[in-house]
XYZ file of C-alpha atoms in Angstrom:
450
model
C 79.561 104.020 102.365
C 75.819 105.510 101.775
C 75.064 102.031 100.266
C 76.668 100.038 103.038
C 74.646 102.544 106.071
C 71.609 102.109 104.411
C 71.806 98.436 103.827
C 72.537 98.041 107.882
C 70.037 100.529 109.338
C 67.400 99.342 107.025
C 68.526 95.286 108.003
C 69.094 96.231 111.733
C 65.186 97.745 111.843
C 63.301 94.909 110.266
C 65.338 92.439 112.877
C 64.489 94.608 115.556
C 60.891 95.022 114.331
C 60.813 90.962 113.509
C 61.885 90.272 117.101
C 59.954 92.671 118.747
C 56.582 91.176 116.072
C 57.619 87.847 117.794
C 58.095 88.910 121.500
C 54.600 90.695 120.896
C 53.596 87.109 119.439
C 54.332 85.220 122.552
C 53.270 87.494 124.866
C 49.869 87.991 122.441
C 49.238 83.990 122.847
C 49.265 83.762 126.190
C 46.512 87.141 126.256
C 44.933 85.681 123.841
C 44.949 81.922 125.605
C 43.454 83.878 129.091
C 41.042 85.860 127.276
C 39.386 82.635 125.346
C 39.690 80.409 128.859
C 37.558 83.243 130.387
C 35.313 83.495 128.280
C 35.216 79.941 127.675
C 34.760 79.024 131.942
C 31.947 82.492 132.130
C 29.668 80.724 129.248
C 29.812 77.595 131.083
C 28.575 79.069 134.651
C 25.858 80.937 132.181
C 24.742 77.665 130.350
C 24.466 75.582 133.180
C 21.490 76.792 134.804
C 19.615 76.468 131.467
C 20.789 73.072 130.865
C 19.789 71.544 134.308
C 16.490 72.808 134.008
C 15.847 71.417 130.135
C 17.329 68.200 131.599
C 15.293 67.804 134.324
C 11.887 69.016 131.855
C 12.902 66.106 129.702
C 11.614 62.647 129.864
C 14.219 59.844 130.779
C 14.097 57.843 128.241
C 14.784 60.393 124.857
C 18.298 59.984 123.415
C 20.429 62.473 123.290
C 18.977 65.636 122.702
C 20.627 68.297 120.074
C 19.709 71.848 119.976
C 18.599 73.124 116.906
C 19.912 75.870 115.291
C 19.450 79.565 115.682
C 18.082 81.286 112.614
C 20.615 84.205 111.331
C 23.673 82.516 113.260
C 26.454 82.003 111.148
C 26.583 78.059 109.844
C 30.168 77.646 112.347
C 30.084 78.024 116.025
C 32.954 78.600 117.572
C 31.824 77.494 121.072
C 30.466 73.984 121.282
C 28.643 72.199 124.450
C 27.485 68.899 125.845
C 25.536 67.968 128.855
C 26.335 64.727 130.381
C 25.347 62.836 133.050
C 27.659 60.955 136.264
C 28.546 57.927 133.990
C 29.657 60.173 130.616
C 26.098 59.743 128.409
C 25.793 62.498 126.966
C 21.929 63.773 127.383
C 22.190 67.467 125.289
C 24.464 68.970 123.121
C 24.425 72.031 120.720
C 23.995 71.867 117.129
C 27.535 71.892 115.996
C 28.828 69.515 118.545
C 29.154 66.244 118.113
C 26.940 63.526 120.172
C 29.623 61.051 120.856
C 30.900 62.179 124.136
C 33.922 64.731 124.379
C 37.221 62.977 124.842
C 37.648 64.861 128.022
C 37.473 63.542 131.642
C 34.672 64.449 133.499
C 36.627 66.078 136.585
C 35.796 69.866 136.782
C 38.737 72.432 135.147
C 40.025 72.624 131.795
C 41.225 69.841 129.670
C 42.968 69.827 126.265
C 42.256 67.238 123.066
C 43.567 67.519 119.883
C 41.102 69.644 118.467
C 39.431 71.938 121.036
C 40.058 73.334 124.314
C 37.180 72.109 126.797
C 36.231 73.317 129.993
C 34.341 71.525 132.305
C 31.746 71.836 135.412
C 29.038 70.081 137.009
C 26.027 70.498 139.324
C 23.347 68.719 141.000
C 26.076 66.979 143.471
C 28.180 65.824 140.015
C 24.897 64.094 138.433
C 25.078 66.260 135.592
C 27.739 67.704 134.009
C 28.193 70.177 131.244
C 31.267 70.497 129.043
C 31.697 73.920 126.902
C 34.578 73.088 123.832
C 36.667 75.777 122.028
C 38.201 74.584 118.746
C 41.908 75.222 119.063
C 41.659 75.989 115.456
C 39.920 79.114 116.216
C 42.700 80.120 118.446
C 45.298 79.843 116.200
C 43.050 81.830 113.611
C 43.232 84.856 115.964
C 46.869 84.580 116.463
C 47.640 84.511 112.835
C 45.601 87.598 112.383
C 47.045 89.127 115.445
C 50.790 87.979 113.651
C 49.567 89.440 110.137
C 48.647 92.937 112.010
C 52.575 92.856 113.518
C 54.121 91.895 110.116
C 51.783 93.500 107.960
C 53.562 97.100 108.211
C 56.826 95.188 107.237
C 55.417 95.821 103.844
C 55.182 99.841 103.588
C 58.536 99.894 106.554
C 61.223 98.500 104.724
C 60.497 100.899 101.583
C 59.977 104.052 103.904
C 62.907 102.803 105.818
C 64.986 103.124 102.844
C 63.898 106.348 101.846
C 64.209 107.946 104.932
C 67.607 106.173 105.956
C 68.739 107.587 102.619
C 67.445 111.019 103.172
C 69.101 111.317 106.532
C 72.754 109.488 105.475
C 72.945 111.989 102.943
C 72.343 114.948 104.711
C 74.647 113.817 107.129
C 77.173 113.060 104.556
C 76.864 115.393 102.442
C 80.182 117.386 104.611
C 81.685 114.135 103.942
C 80.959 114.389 100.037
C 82.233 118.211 99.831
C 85.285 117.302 101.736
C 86.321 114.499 99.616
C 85.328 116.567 96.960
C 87.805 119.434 97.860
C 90.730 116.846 98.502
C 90.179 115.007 95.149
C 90.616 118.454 93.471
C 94.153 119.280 94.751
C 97.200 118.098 92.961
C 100.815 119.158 92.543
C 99.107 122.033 90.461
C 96.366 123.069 93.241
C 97.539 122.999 96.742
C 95.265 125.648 97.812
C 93.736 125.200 100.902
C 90.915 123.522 101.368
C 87.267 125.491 100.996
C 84.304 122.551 101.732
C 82.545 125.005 103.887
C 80.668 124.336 107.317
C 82.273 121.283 108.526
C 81.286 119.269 112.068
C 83.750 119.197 114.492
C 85.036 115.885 113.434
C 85.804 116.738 110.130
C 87.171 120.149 110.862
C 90.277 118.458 112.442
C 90.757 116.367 109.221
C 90.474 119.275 107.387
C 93.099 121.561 108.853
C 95.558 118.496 109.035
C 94.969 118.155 105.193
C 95.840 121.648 104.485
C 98.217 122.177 107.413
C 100.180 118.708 105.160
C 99.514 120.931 101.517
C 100.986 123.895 103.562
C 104.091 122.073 103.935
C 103.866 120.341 100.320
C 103.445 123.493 98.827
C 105.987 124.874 100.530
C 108.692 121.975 99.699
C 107.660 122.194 96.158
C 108.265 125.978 95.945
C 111.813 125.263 97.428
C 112.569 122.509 95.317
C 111.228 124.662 92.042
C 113.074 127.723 93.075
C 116.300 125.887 93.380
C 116.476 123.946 90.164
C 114.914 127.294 88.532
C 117.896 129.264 90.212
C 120.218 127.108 89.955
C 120.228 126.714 86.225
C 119.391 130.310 85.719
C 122.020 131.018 87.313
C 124.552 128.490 85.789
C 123.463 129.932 82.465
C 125.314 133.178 82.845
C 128.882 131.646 83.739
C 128.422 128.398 81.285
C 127.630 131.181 78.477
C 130.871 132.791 79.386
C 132.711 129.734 79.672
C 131.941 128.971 76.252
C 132.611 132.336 74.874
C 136.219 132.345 76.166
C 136.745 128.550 75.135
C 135.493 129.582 71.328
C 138.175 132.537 71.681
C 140.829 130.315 72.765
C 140.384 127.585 70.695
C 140.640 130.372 67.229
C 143.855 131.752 68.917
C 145.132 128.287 69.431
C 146.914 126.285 66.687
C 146.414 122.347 65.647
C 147.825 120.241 68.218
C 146.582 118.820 71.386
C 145.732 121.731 73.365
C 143.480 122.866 70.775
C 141.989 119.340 70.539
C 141.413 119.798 74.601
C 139.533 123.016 74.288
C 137.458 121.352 71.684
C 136.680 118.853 74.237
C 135.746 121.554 77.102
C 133.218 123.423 74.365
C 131.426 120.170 73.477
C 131.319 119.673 77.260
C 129.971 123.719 77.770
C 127.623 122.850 75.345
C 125.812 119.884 76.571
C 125.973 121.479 80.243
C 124.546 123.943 78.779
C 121.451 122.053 77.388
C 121.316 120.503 80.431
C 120.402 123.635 82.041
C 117.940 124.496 79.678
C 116.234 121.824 80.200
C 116.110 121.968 83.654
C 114.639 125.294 83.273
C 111.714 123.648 81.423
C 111.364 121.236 83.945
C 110.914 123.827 86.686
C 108.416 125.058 84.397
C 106.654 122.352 83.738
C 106.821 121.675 87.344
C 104.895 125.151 87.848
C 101.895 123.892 86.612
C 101.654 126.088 83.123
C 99.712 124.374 80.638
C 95.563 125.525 80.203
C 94.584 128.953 79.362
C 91.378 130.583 78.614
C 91.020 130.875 74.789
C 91.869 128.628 72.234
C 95.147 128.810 69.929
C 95.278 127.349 66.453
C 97.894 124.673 66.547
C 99.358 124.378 62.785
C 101.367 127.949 63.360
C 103.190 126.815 66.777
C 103.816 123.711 64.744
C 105.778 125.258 62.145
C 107.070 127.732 64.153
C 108.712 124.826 66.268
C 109.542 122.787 63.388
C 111.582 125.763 61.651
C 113.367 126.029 65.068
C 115.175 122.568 63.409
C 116.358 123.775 60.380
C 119.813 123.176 59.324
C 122.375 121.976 61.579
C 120.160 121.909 64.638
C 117.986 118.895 62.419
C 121.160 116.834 62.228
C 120.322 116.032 58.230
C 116.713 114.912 58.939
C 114.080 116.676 57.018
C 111.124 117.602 58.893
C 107.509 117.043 57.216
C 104.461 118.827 59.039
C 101.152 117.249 57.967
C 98.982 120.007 58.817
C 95.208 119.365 59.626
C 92.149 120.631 57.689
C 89.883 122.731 59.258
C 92.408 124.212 61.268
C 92.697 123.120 64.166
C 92.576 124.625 67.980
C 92.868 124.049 71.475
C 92.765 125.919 74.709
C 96.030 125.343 76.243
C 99.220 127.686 77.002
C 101.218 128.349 73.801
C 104.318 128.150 75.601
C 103.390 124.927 77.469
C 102.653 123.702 73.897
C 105.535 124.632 72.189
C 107.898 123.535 75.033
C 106.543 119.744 74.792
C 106.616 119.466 70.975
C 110.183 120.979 71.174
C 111.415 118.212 73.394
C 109.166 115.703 71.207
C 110.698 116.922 68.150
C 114.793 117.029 69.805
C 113.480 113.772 71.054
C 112.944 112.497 67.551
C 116.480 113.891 66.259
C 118.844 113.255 68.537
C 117.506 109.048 68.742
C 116.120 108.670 64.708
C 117.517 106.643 62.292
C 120.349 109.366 60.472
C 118.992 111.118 57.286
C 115.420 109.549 58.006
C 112.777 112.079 57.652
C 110.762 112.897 60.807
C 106.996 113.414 60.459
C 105.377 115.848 62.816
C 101.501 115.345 62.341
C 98.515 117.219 63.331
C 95.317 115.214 64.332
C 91.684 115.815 65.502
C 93.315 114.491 69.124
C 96.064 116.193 69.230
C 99.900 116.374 67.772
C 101.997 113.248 66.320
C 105.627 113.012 65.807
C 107.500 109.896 64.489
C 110.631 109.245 63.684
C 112.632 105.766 61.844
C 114.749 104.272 64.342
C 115.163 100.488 66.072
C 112.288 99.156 67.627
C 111.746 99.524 71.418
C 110.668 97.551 73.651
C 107.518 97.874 76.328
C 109.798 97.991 78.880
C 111.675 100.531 77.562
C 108.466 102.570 76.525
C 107.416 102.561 80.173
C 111.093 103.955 81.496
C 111.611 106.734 78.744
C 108.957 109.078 80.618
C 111.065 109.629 83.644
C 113.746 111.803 84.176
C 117.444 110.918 83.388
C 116.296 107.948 81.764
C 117.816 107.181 78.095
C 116.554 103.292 77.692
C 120.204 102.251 76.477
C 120.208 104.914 74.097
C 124.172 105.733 72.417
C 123.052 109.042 71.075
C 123.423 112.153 73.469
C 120.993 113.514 75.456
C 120.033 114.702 78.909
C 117.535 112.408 79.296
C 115.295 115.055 80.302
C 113.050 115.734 76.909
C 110.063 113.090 77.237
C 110.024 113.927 81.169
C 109.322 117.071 80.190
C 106.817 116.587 77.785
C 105.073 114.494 79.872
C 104.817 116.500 82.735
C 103.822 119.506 80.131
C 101.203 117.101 78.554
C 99.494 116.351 81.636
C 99.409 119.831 82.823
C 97.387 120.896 79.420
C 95.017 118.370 80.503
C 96.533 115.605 77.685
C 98.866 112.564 78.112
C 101.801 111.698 76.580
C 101.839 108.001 74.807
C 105.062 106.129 73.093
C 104.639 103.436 70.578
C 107.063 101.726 69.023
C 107.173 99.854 66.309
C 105.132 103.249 64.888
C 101.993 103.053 63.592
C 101.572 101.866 59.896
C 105.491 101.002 59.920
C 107.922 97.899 61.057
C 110.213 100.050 63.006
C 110.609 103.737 64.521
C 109.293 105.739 66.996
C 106.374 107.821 67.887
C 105.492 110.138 70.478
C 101.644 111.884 70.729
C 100.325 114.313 72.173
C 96.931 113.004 73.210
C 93.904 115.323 74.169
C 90.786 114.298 75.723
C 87.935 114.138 73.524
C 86.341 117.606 72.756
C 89.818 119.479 73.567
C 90.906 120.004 70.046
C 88.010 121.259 67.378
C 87.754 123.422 64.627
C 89.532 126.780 64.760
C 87.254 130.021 65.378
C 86.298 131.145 61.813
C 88.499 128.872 60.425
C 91.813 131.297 60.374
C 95.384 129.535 60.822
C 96.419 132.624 63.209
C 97.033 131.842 66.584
C-alpha cells in the first residue's frame, strides 16, 4: 500500500506540475509575444526620426545604403531594419539585414513572414517607410528558456517528492503497521486483546471490533475445551469402574456365552476408554502447551516414552531408539513433547507391519519414527492429520493420535510431516517431528539429563 501511495502522489504531482508548466507556457507566449511587439513598434517610432533625416542628407542617386557595424556589439542582432521608399526600394538598412526588400507589405501595423516578425510605419505623407524585423527564431529561444525554467525543477521534484511522500505515508501508516502487526500475532494460542497503542479514530473502531470478535472466540474456545476436557474427565471415573466390575464378572463367570459377552463389553470399556484419553490430549493440545523457557535434552523423554511400549503394550514390535551425538536439546514443554511422540509411537504400532521393528530416531531437526507397513498414498498422507480420520486403516484406533501430534507439533513451534514409502526403504511409514532451524542444538554441557 506504501508503494502504491507513493507511486500516485508522486505521478499525480508531476501531472499537475506538467500541466500547470504548460498552462504557464501558453499564457508565457502570449507575455512574451506583447512584450517583443512593444518593444518591437517603440524602436520603430525611435528609429524613424533618425532615418528620415540620414535619408534626406543622402544624395539620390547612392544604392542602398547599409549601416555599418557597431564596435563591441555582439556579431547577431536580434532587431533588424530597412528604410524604404513609396514604391518598396529599399534606400537603408542595418548591418544584419538583408538589402533585398522585406517580404512584408508596406501598409503600416505588424506583419508576419516565415522568419521574422516585422512591424511597420511610415512618414513624410507615406514617402518613406521604415520596417523594424524580429526573427521569430529569437522568440521561440526565449520561450524554450522560459519552458526549461518550468521543467527544470522536475529534476530535483520528483526525487524530493518521493522522499517526502514516503516520509509522510509512513508516519501516517505506521498505526496501520502496528495494528496489522498486533492482529498477525494472535492465533488460537493468543487471543489476547489487542495492544497497538494510540490509534486514530478510524482505526480505533477496527480495533475494538477485532478484539470484541477474539472476545467471543476466546470465549467459544474455552467452552468447547472445557467440555471435551470435562467430559472425558469425567467419563474416566465411571468407564474405570465399568471395567473393574466387567473384569470381576467375567473371573466369576464360567466358559459359555455370557462370559464370551462380557469379554466383548471389556474390549469395548477399553477402547472407550482410550478414546477418552485421547480426547484429554486433545483438549490439551488445544490449550496451547507446547514452548517453555529452558531447553530439555531430548534422548531421556525418548526412552522414557519408548519404555512406556514394552511388552504387551508394543504388540511384538521391538522398538530401536537411535539416539543423537552431542546430545541433543530443545526448548519446548516436556509434556507437550512426550504427548506427540506417544501418539507417534501408538501411531506406529497399532498400523506397522506385525513383528516389524519400529525405529524411533533422533536428528539435528528434530525426532523420527518409522515403522514397515503398506505404502500410502498422498492422498491419504494429507487426510491422516485430522481428527477421526483412519485412511482405510483395519487396525484399531481412535483416529485421534496424528491429530494430536500435529496440533502438539505446531504448538512447540515444529510441524508434523508423513512420508510414505519411508525414507531409504520401498514401503512403511514415517512420521517427524520437524523443528525450525536453530530449535534443536547441542545440549548445555553436553549432559543427557533433562
Amino acid at each position: 500500500m506504501t508503494r502504491r501511495l507513493i507511486l500516485w502522489l508522486t505521478g499525480v504531482t508531476v501531472l499537475l506540475w506538467l500541466l500547470t508548466a504548460g498552462l504557464g507556457a501558453l499564457i508565457m507566449r502570449e507575455e512574451f509575444d506583447e512584450v517583443f511587439d512593444s518593444s518591437l513598434a517603440e524602436t520603430a517610432q525611435r528609429l524613424l526620426p533618425l532615418v528620415v533625416e540620414d535619408v534626406f542628407s543622402r544624395n539620390s542617386g547612392e544604392g542602398p545604403k547599409r549601416l555599418p557595424h557597431s564596435p563591441g556589439m555582439e556579431d547577431e542582432e536580434y532587431l533588424t531594419f530597412q528604410v524604404r521608399d513609396q514604391d518598396g526600394a529599399v534606400l537603408l538598412h542595418s548591418h544584419d539585414a538583408p538589402a533585398e526588400p522585406f517580404a512584408a507589405p508596406l501598409e503600416p501595423g505588424f506583419a508576419d513572414t516565415p522568419t521574422h516578425r516585422i512591424f511597420t510605419t511610415n512618414a513624410v505623407s507615406g514617402s518613406i517607410v521604415l520596417q523594424v524585423a524580429d526573427p521569430l527564431a529569437h522568440r521561440a529561444e526565449a520561450m524554450s528558456e522560459g519552458l526549461q525554467a518550468l521543467l527544470l525543477p522536475l529534476l530535483a521534484l520528483v526525487p524530493l517528492s518521493v522522499i517526502a511522500v514516503w516520509t509522510i505515508v509512513r508516519r501516517a501508516l505506521r498505526p496501520i503497521g502496528a495494528l496489522s502487526a498486533q492482529i498477525g500475532a494472535r492465533s488460537g494460542a493468543n487471543l489476547a486483546p489487542l495492544a497497538p497503542g494510540p490509534l486514530p479514530p478510524e482505526l480505533s473502531t477496527i480495533a475494538h471490533s477485532v478484539d470484541d470478535l477474539l472476545d467471543r472466540l476466546r470465549r467459544t474456545i474455552e467452552a468447547e475445551r472445557s467440555f471435551t476436557a470435562n467430559s472425558a474427565h469425567e467419563l474416566r471415573t465411571p468407564i474405570a469402574g465399568s471395567l473393574a466390575q466387567t473384569q470381576r464378572l467375567i473371573e466369576e463367570l464360567e466358559a459359555g456365552p455370557a462370559r464370551d459377552r462380557a469379554l466383548q463389553i471389556e474390549r469395548s470399556l477399553h477402547g472407550l476408554s482410550r478414546l477418552a484419553e485421547k480426547l484429554l490430549q486433545l483438549a490439551r493440545a488445544d490449550a496451547g502447551i507446547g514452548l517453555a523457557a529452558n531447553p530439555v535434552v531430548l534422548e531421556p523423554i525418548v526412552r522414557m516414552v519408548a519404555e512406556e511400549f514394552s511388552g504387551s503394550r508394543a504388540g511384538g514390535h521391538p522398538i530401536d531408539v537411535v539416539p543423537a551425538r552431542p546430545f541433543l536439546a530443545a526448548a519446548i514443554d516436556v509434556d507437550a513433547f512426550a504427548i506427540a511422540l506417544r501418539n507417534l509411537i501408538e501411531n506406529a504400532v497399532t498400523h506397522g507391519a506385525p513383528d516389524q521393528p519400529i525405529t524411533v530416531l533422533i536428528t539435528p531437526h528434530g525426532v523420527d519414527v518409522t515403522n514397515a507397513g503398506p505404502v500410502l498414498d498422498s492422498a491419504a498422507l494429507l487426510r491422516l492429520k485430522q481428527p477421526f480420520e483412519r485412511a482405510g486403516a483395519v487396525a484399531r484406533g481412535t483416529g485421534l493420535g496424528l491429530a494430536i501430534a500435529d496440533a502438539l507439533a505446531r504448538a512447540m513451534g515444529a510441524r508434523l510431516t508423513l512420508i510414505s514409502p519411508a525414507r531409504g526403504r520401498n514401503d512403511g511409514f514415517q512420521a517427524s517431528l520437524v523443528f525450525p532451524e536453530g530449535a534443536v542444538g547441542p545440549a548445555p554441557g553436553g549432559r543427557p539429563e533433562s
